[in-house]
Short mmCIF file of C-alpha atoms in Angstrom, two decimals:
data_model
loop_
_atom_site.label_atom_id
_atom_site.label_comp_id
_atom_site.label_asym_id
_atom_site.label_seq_id
_atom_site.Cartn_x
_atom_site.Cartn_y
_atom_site.Cartn_z
CA UNK A 1 -23.62 -3.86 13.90
CA UNK A 2 -21.07 -6.67 14.22
CA UNK A 3 -18.28 -7.07 11.69
CA UNK A 4 -20.05 -10.14 10.28
CA UNK A 5 -23.25 -8.16 9.82
CA UNK A 6 -21.26 -5.42 8.11
CA UNK A 7 -19.81 -7.97 5.70
CA UNK A 8 -23.27 -9.33 4.97
CA UNK A 9 -24.69 -5.87 4.35
CA UNK A 10 -21.90 -5.15 1.87
CA UNK A 11 -22.48 -8.47 0.09
CA UNK A 12 -26.15 -7.61 -0.35
CA UNK A 13 -25.27 -4.17 -1.70
CA UNK A 14 -22.98 -5.76 -4.28
CA UNK A 15 -25.42 -8.55 -5.12
CA UNK A 16 -22.97 -11.28 -4.14
CA UNK A 17 -24.42 -14.36 -2.46
CA UNK A 18 -21.53 -14.90 -0.07
CA UNK A 19 -17.84 -14.64 0.71
CA UNK A 20 -15.90 -17.88 0.96
CA UNK A 21 -12.69 -17.63 2.96
CA UNK A 22 -10.21 -20.48 2.89
CA UNK A 23 -6.72 -20.94 4.24
CA UNK A 24 -4.06 -23.61 4.27
CA UNK A 25 -1.03 -23.03 6.48
CA UNK A 26 -1.66 -19.30 6.52
CA UNK A 27 -2.09 -18.96 2.75
CA UNK A 28 -4.65 -16.15 3.16
CA UNK A 29 -3.33 -13.17 5.16
CA UNK A 30 -6.62 -11.27 4.82
CA UNK A 31 -8.94 -13.82 6.41
CA UNK A 32 -7.65 -13.57 10.01
CA UNK A 33 -7.90 -9.77 9.97
CA UNK A 34 -11.29 -9.49 8.27
CA UNK A 35 -12.83 -12.30 10.34
CA UNK A 36 -11.09 -10.95 13.47
CA UNK A 37 -9.49 -14.26 14.35
CA UNK A 38 -6.97 -14.59 17.17
CA UNK A 39 -3.48 -15.76 16.33
CA UNK A 40 -3.74 -19.02 14.40
CA UNK A 41 -0.73 -20.57 16.09
CA UNK A 42 0.09 -24.03 14.77
CA UNK A 43 -2.21 -24.57 11.79
CA UNK A 44 -1.62 -27.42 9.34
CA UNK A 45 -5.07 -28.28 7.93
CA UNK A 46 -7.38 -26.51 5.48
CA UNK A 47 -10.24 -24.50 6.85
CA UNK A 48 -13.10 -22.67 5.13
CA UNK A 49 -15.52 -20.05 6.38
CA UNK A 50 -18.57 -19.07 4.35
CA UNK A 51 -20.27 -15.77 5.14
CA UNK A 52 -23.60 -15.71 3.29
CA UNK A 53 -25.27 -12.45 2.31
CA UNK A 54 -28.24 -13.67 4.34
CA UNK A 55 -28.24 -16.33 7.01
CA UNK A 56 -25.82 -17.96 9.38
CA UNK A 57 -22.07 -18.26 8.65
CA UNK A 58 -20.65 -21.76 8.28
CA UNK A 59 -17.19 -22.74 9.57
CA UNK A 60 -15.55 -25.83 8.11
CA UNK A 61 -12.64 -27.17 10.14
CA UNK A 62 -10.59 -30.36 10.40
CA UNK A 63 -11.26 -32.67 13.33
CA UNK A 64 -7.80 -32.18 14.84
CA UNK A 65 -8.03 -28.38 14.55
CA UNK A 66 -11.73 -27.93 15.17
CA UNK A 67 -11.35 -24.85 17.38
CA UNK A 68 -9.61 -22.72 14.70
CA UNK A 69 -12.68 -20.62 13.85
CA UNK A 70 -14.46 -20.55 17.21
CA UNK A 71 -14.10 -16.75 17.30
CA UNK A 72 -16.52 -16.49 14.37
CA UNK A 73 -20.22 -16.76 15.06
CA UNK A 74 -22.14 -19.43 13.15
CA UNK A 75 -22.49 -23.15 12.56
CA UNK A 76 -19.52 -25.51 12.63
CA UNK A 77 -18.93 -28.40 10.24
CA UNK A 78 -16.10 -30.77 11.19
CA UNK A 79 -14.49 -32.93 8.52
CA UNK A 80 -11.96 -35.75 8.49
CA UNK A 81 -11.66 -36.97 4.89
CA UNK A 82 -11.36 -34.91 1.72
CA UNK A 83 -14.74 -36.29 0.64
CA UNK A 84 -16.30 -34.89 3.80
CA UNK A 85 -14.59 -31.57 3.16
CA UNK A 86 -16.03 -31.32 -0.36
CA UNK A 87 -19.45 -32.27 0.90
CA UNK A 88 -19.31 -29.64 3.67
CA UNK A 89 -18.31 -26.91 1.22
CA UNK A 90 -21.12 -27.82 -1.17
CA UNK A 91 -23.65 -27.84 1.66
CA UNK A 92 -22.43 -24.48 3.00
CA UNK A 93 -22.71 -22.87 -0.42
CA UNK A 94 -26.27 -24.13 -0.75
CA UNK A 95 -28.09 -22.31 -3.54
CA UNK A 96 -25.49 -19.59 -3.91
CA UNK A 97 -24.72 -18.67 -7.51
CA UNK A 98 -22.08 -15.91 -7.08
CA UNK A 99 -19.45 -16.17 -4.36
CA UNK A 100 -16.45 -13.94 -3.67
CA UNK A 101 -13.04 -15.41 -3.00
CA UNK A 102 -9.47 -14.08 -2.72
CA UNK A 103 -9.03 -14.44 -6.47
CA UNK A 104 -8.27 -12.04 -9.32
CA UNK A 105 -9.28 -12.80 -12.92
CA UNK A 106 -6.18 -13.08 -15.12
CA UNK A 107 -4.17 -12.26 -11.96
CA UNK A 108 -4.78 -8.56 -12.71
CA UNK A 109 -4.46 -7.70 -9.02
CA UNK A 110 -1.93 -10.21 -7.67
CA UNK A 111 -2.00 -8.68 -4.20
CA UNK A 112 -5.35 -10.39 -3.53
CA UNK A 113 -4.67 -13.69 -5.32
CA UNK A 114 -4.43 -16.02 -2.35
CA UNK A 115 -6.65 -18.90 -3.46
CA UNK A 116 -5.01 -21.60 -5.56
CA UNK A 117 -6.45 -22.52 -8.95
CA UNK A 118 -7.49 -25.96 -7.76
CA UNK A 119 -9.70 -24.58 -5.00
CA UNK A 120 -11.34 -22.19 -7.46
CA UNK A 121 -11.94 -25.17 -9.77
CA UNK A 122 -13.49 -27.09 -6.88
CA UNK A 123 -15.97 -24.31 -6.09
CA UNK A 124 -16.82 -23.83 -9.76
CA UNK A 125 -17.46 -27.56 -10.09
CA UNK A 126 -20.30 -27.07 -7.59
CA UNK A 127 -22.08 -24.76 -10.03
CA UNK A 128 -20.95 -21.54 -8.37
CA UNK A 129 -19.47 -18.50 -10.11
CA UNK A 130 -16.33 -17.25 -8.34
CA UNK A 131 -15.89 -13.47 -8.36
CA UNK A 132 -13.00 -11.43 -7.02
CA UNK A 133 -13.08 -10.21 -3.44
CA UNK A 134 -10.68 -7.35 -4.30
CA UNK A 135 -13.26 -4.61 -3.74
CA UNK A 136 -14.51 -6.25 -0.55
CA UNK A 137 -10.99 -6.52 0.83
CA UNK A 138 -10.43 -2.87 0.07
CA UNK A 139 -13.51 -1.84 2.03
CA UNK A 140 -12.65 -3.89 5.10
CA UNK A 141 -8.87 -3.51 4.99
CA UNK A 142 -8.02 -0.21 3.32
CA UNK A 143 -10.50 2.36 4.59
CA UNK A 144 -9.32 4.28 7.62
CA UNK A 145 -11.12 4.96 10.87
CA UNK A 146 -10.98 8.46 12.33
CA UNK A 147 -8.28 7.26 14.71
CA UNK A 148 -6.24 5.86 11.85
CA UNK A 149 -6.60 9.08 9.88
CA UNK A 150 -5.18 10.98 12.84
CA UNK A 151 -2.20 8.63 13.06
CA UNK A 152 -1.54 9.15 9.35
CA UNK A 153 -1.60 12.92 9.83
CA UNK A 154 0.80 12.61 12.77
CA UNK A 155 3.21 10.55 10.68
CA UNK A 156 2.91 12.79 7.62
CA UNK A 157 3.51 16.01 9.53
CA UNK A 158 6.53 14.59 11.33
CA UNK A 159 8.09 13.13 8.18
CA UNK A 160 7.71 16.50 6.51
CA UNK A 161 9.62 18.12 9.41
CA UNK A 162 12.29 15.45 9.19
CA UNK A 163 12.97 16.36 5.56
CA UNK A 164 13.89 19.90 6.56
CA UNK A 165 15.93 18.73 9.55
CA UNK A 166 17.82 16.23 7.41
CA UNK A 167 18.71 18.75 4.74
CA UNK A 168 19.82 21.17 7.45
CA UNK A 169 22.07 18.47 8.92
CA UNK A 170 23.58 17.74 5.52
CA UNK A 171 24.16 21.46 5.03
CA UNK A 172 25.84 21.78 8.45
CA UNK A 173 28.19 18.86 7.98
CA UNK A 174 29.18 19.61 4.41
CA UNK A 175 29.71 23.31 5.26
CA UNK A 176 31.88 22.41 8.25
CA UNK A 177 33.80 19.73 6.30
CA UNK A 178 32.44 16.98 8.56
CA UNK A 179 32.16 13.71 6.69
CA UNK A 180 28.63 12.55 5.91
CA UNK A 181 27.49 9.72 3.68
CA UNK A 182 24.26 8.12 2.54
CA UNK A 183 24.31 5.68 5.45
CA UNK A 184 24.78 8.55 7.93
CA UNK A 185 21.68 10.27 6.50
CA UNK A 186 19.71 7.07 6.81
CA UNK A 187 20.73 6.60 10.43
CA UNK A 188 19.97 10.26 11.21
CA UNK A 189 16.43 9.71 9.94
CA UNK A 190 16.02 6.53 11.97
CA UNK A 191 17.03 8.46 15.10
CA UNK A 192 14.38 11.07 14.33
CA UNK A 193 11.81 8.28 13.95
CA UNK A 194 12.72 6.85 17.33
CA UNK A 195 12.67 10.25 19.03
CA UNK A 196 9.13 10.91 17.77
CA UNK A 197 7.58 7.50 18.53
CA UNK A 198 7.60 6.37 14.91
CA UNK A 199 8.48 2.93 13.57
CA UNK A 200 9.17 1.66 10.08
CA UNK A 201 9.08 -1.64 8.22
CA UNK A 202 12.53 -0.98 6.75
CA UNK A 203 15.14 1.76 6.78
CA UNK A 204 14.63 4.87 4.63
CA UNK A 205 16.41 5.49 1.35
CA UNK A 206 19.22 8.02 1.18
CA UNK A 207 20.94 8.14 -2.20
CA UNK A 208 23.20 10.46 -4.16
CA UNK A 209 24.00 10.83 -7.85
CA UNK A 210 23.83 7.54 -9.80
CA UNK A 211 22.34 5.74 -6.80
CA UNK A 212 19.22 7.93 -7.07
CA UNK A 213 18.48 6.13 -10.35
CA UNK A 214 17.78 2.92 -8.38
CA UNK A 215 14.24 3.23 -6.91
CA UNK A 216 15.00 0.64 -4.20
CA UNK A 217 18.56 1.62 -3.40
CA UNK A 218 19.61 0.84 0.16
CA UNK A 219 22.76 2.31 1.72
CA UNK A 220 24.73 -0.06 3.95
CA UNK A 221 27.61 0.57 6.35
CA UNK A 222 30.04 -0.94 3.84
CA UNK A 223 28.24 0.42 0.74
CA UNK A 224 27.59 4.11 1.13
CA UNK A 225 28.69 7.06 -1.00
CA UNK A 226 29.96 10.17 0.70
CA UNK A 227 28.09 13.44 0.13
CA UNK A 228 29.81 16.61 -1.01
CA UNK A 229 29.26 19.79 -3.01
CA UNK A 230 27.87 19.16 -6.47
CA UNK A 231 25.93 16.04 -5.46
CA UNK A 232 22.26 15.31 -6.10
CA UNK A 233 20.49 13.81 -3.06
CA UNK A 234 17.24 11.85 -2.76
CA UNK A 235 15.59 10.74 0.49
CA UNK A 236 12.56 8.46 0.70
CA UNK A 237 11.11 8.00 4.18
CA UNK A 238 8.14 6.07 5.49
CA UNK A 239 7.00 5.48 9.06
CA UNK A 240 3.98 5.20 11.34
CA UNK A 241 3.18 5.91 14.96
CA UNK A 242 4.21 3.13 17.33
CA UNK A 243 0.63 2.30 18.32
CA UNK A 244 -1.68 -0.55 17.27
CA UNK A 245 -3.69 0.11 14.08
CA UNK A 246 -1.59 3.15 13.13
CA UNK A 247 -1.23 4.10 9.48
CA UNK A 248 1.92 4.98 7.55
CA UNK A 249 3.00 8.12 5.74
CA UNK A 250 5.50 7.88 2.89
CA UNK A 251 7.23 10.79 1.11
CA UNK A 252 10.22 11.42 -1.17
CA UNK A 253 12.21 14.65 -1.58
CA UNK A 254 15.28 15.69 -3.56
CA UNK A 255 18.03 18.28 -3.03
CA UNK A 256 21.16 19.59 -4.70
CA UNK A 257 24.34 20.31 -2.74
CA UNK A 258 25.19 23.68 -4.25
CA UNK A 259 23.82 27.10 -5.15
CA UNK A 260 23.30 26.65 -8.88
CA UNK A 261 21.22 23.61 -9.75
CA UNK A 262 22.21 22.20 -13.17
CA UNK A 263 19.53 22.23 -15.85
CA UNK A 264 19.55 18.45 -16.23
CA UNK A 265 18.20 18.06 -12.69
CA UNK A 266 15.74 20.93 -13.06
CA UNK A 267 14.29 19.56 -16.30
CA UNK A 268 13.72 16.05 -15.01
CA UNK A 269 12.32 17.29 -11.70
CA UNK A 270 9.87 19.55 -13.56
CA UNK A 271 8.58 16.63 -15.61
CA UNK A 272 8.09 14.48 -12.51
CA UNK A 273 6.46 17.31 -10.57
CA UNK A 274 4.10 18.11 -13.43
CA UNK A 275 3.10 14.45 -13.59
CA UNK A 276 2.47 14.43 -9.84
CA UNK A 277 0.35 17.58 -10.13
CA UNK A 278 -1.66 16.15 -13.03
CA UNK A 279 -2.45 12.99 -11.07
CA UNK A 280 -3.37 14.94 -7.93
CA UNK A 281 -5.56 17.38 -9.88
CA UNK A 282 -7.32 14.44 -11.54
CA UNK A 283 -8.07 12.90 -8.14
CA UNK A 284 -9.16 16.17 -6.52
CA UNK A 285 -11.46 17.19 -9.36
CA UNK A 286 -13.24 13.86 -9.62
CA UNK A 287 -13.61 13.38 -5.87
CA UNK A 288 -15.04 16.88 -5.53
CA UNK A 289 -17.57 16.16 -8.29
CA UNK A 290 -18.50 12.74 -6.96
CA UNK A 291 -17.10 10.89 -9.98
CA UNK A 292 -15.77 7.39 -9.18
CA UNK A 293 -12.16 6.90 -10.25
CA UNK A 294 -10.00 3.82 -10.56
CA UNK A 295 -6.35 3.29 -9.79
CA UNK A 296 -5.24 2.80 -13.39
CA UNK A 297 -6.76 6.17 -14.34
CA UNK A 298 -4.56 8.01 -11.85
CA UNK A 299 -1.53 6.21 -13.23
CA UNK A 300 -2.53 7.24 -16.75
CA UNK A 301 -2.86 10.89 -15.69
CA UNK A 302 0.73 10.96 -14.44
CA UNK A 303 2.24 8.72 -17.10
CA UNK A 304 0.80 10.77 -19.98
CA UNK A 305 2.69 13.84 -18.75
CA UNK A 306 5.98 11.99 -18.50
CA UNK A 307 5.43 10.39 -21.91
CA UNK A 308 4.92 13.83 -23.48
CA UNK A 309 8.08 15.09 -21.77
CA UNK A 310 10.03 12.35 -23.53
CA UNK A 311 10.83 10.23 -20.46
CA UNK A 312 8.15 7.52 -20.80
CA UNK A 313 10.61 4.62 -20.88
CA UNK A 314 12.37 6.00 -17.78
CA UNK A 315 9.24 5.84 -15.60
CA UNK A 316 9.70 2.23 -14.51
CA UNK A 317 7.18 1.75 -11.72
CA UNK A 318 3.54 2.44 -10.93
CA UNK A 319 2.45 5.96 -9.97
CA UNK A 320 1.45 5.05 -6.44
CA UNK A 321 0.45 2.44 -3.89
CA UNK A 322 -2.15 1.96 -1.21
CA UNK A 323 -1.14 3.10 2.27
CA UNK A 324 -2.47 1.54 5.45
CA UNK A 325 -1.14 -0.27 8.49
CA UNK A 326 1.50 -1.51 6.06
CA UNK A 327 3.35 1.03 3.96
CA UNK A 328 2.23 -0.89 0.86
CA UNK A 329 -1.38 -1.42 1.83
CA UNK A 330 -4.08 -3.72 0.48
CA UNK A 331 -6.23 -1.10 -1.22
CA UNK A 332 -6.18 0.24 -4.75
CA UNK A 333 -2.80 1.06 -6.30
CA UNK A 334 -2.27 3.83 -8.85
CA UNK A 335 -1.17 1.37 -11.48
CA UNK A 336 -1.66 0.72 -15.16
CA UNK A 337 1.89 -0.52 -15.76
CA UNK A 338 2.81 -3.45 -13.56
CA UNK A 339 -0.88 -4.35 -13.16
CA UNK A 340 -4.13 -2.81 -14.35
CA UNK A 341 -5.75 -1.88 -11.07
CA UNK A 342 -9.41 -1.34 -11.90
CA UNK A 343 -10.58 -1.02 -8.31
CA UNK A 344 -12.45 2.14 -7.38
CA UNK A 345 -10.77 4.50 -4.92
CA UNK A 346 -13.00 4.41 -1.85
CA UNK A 347 -13.72 7.27 0.55
CA UNK A 348 -11.51 7.23 3.66
CA UNK A 349 -8.61 5.53 1.88
CA UNK A 350 -5.01 6.67 1.53
CA UNK A 351 -2.42 6.22 -1.21
CA UNK A 352 0.78 7.67 -2.61
CA UNK A 353 1.38 9.55 -5.83
CA UNK A 354 5.07 9.19 -6.69
CA UNK A 355 6.07 9.53 -10.34
CA UNK A 356 9.76 8.96 -10.98
CA UNK A 357 12.21 9.31 -13.83
CA UNK A 358 15.39 7.22 -13.68
CA UNK A 359 18.40 7.79 -15.94
CA UNK A 360 20.49 4.72 -15.19
CA UNK A 361 24.12 5.46 -14.41
CA UNK A 362 23.44 9.19 -14.00
CA UNK A 363 20.60 10.14 -11.60
CA UNK A 364 16.91 9.71 -10.87
CA UNK A 365 14.13 11.92 -9.58
CA UNK A 366 11.06 10.87 -7.62
CA UNK A 367 8.57 13.22 -5.98
CA UNK A 368 6.20 11.47 -3.60
CA UNK A 369 3.14 12.71 -1.74
CA UNK A 370 0.35 10.98 0.18
CA UNK A 371 -3.34 11.54 -0.62
CA UNK A 372 -6.23 10.92 1.77
CA UNK A 373 -9.62 10.72 0.06
CA UNK A 374 -12.69 11.75 2.03
CA UNK A 375 -16.30 11.80 0.87
CA UNK A 376 -15.94 15.08 -1.01
CA UNK A 377 -12.26 16.01 -1.09
CA UNK A 378 -8.75 14.70 -1.50
CA UNK A 379 -6.20 16.07 0.97
CA UNK A 380 -2.41 15.90 1.25
CA UNK A 381 -1.06 16.13 4.80
CA UNK A 382 2.49 17.12 5.57
CA UNK A 383 2.58 20.47 3.79
CA UNK A 384 4.15 22.14 1.96
CA UNK A 385 4.66 19.78 -0.94
CA UNK A 386 7.91 19.91 -2.86
CA UNK A 387 7.65 22.29 -5.83
CA UNK A 388 11.38 22.76 -6.52
CA UNK A 389 14.62 20.93 -5.84
CA UNK A 390 15.92 22.04 -2.45
CA UNK A 391 19.20 23.92 -2.58
CA UNK A 392 21.75 23.01 0.09
CA UNK A 393 24.82 25.29 0.42
CA UNK A 394 23.14 28.37 -1.08
#
């Protein structure tokens, strides 16, 4: 079955008459990947591609860029004027009544909102209902092949090893009175990535004390706190194998530089860990029993625990994000805060669960794991998971 036939089969299953792709100067990042287009190169004119649930695809291209969609099977309609473009779209849609586009009602899922309001208005003016392609994108972008699953496992297992190696290095240098700072920890992790054929979209987080309360803190050569006894340390690392189509892993761990961990760290870590466990248990139980679950429900499972612990207003981000070839993938996010992600978690997809509690000016705790959902189970690779703050300098 070709990828076009697979799209058409899915459209029929979902009772959608077709999927209308459109792009202007690269406005839709999904279309080239889903349609398997070669590099677009210099592209300055609008193009459309309509994949009907039944029948032959139609490619609509401008006369001076008429080869843009030649990689897609189907009929070609070439336009010059805007009137010809509108006419070609209307003809391609034919008798379709429900068509998917890269659109999200009320912008609930902004990650897939690539089509401008005017284009949606144009299609609606032709008597066609526009529905969101969010679930379609997830199926064709966010479900992993067996090869991709293996690359995720490779990344997850190595990142888990790197956590131990990093904490050992911090222990060695602090014990021997050798200076080490946040930036040094970051660079140590990047060296481990390189040595194990892993690459990353951006450098990992290494933060101590009040900097751990900033979820996106980034140490720099000229902005890096030194690490010493009595400090609280957080590392957040994400990477993937340096091979085409590889999938990321992304984890966060915390440690205390000292034998006796103060209660304030223990209490906040326990709340975050309990929230992580509640979300993971919710996913595992429902997947095992064949019950469909949505991203916002996983967020609720974690957030309810933190709310009850009294830290609700300190949990300032979603519970988790999709993981794919990009560390923040295009599938369902565990989110009922920043957005209400009502997409269903599909088999063979991967995402993070990472509740965090941030006490600005003092410290923050995040505990992050990755979950791979199969047909009947949800699995976390890169064991063991963190169940207690790591003690450095016992």
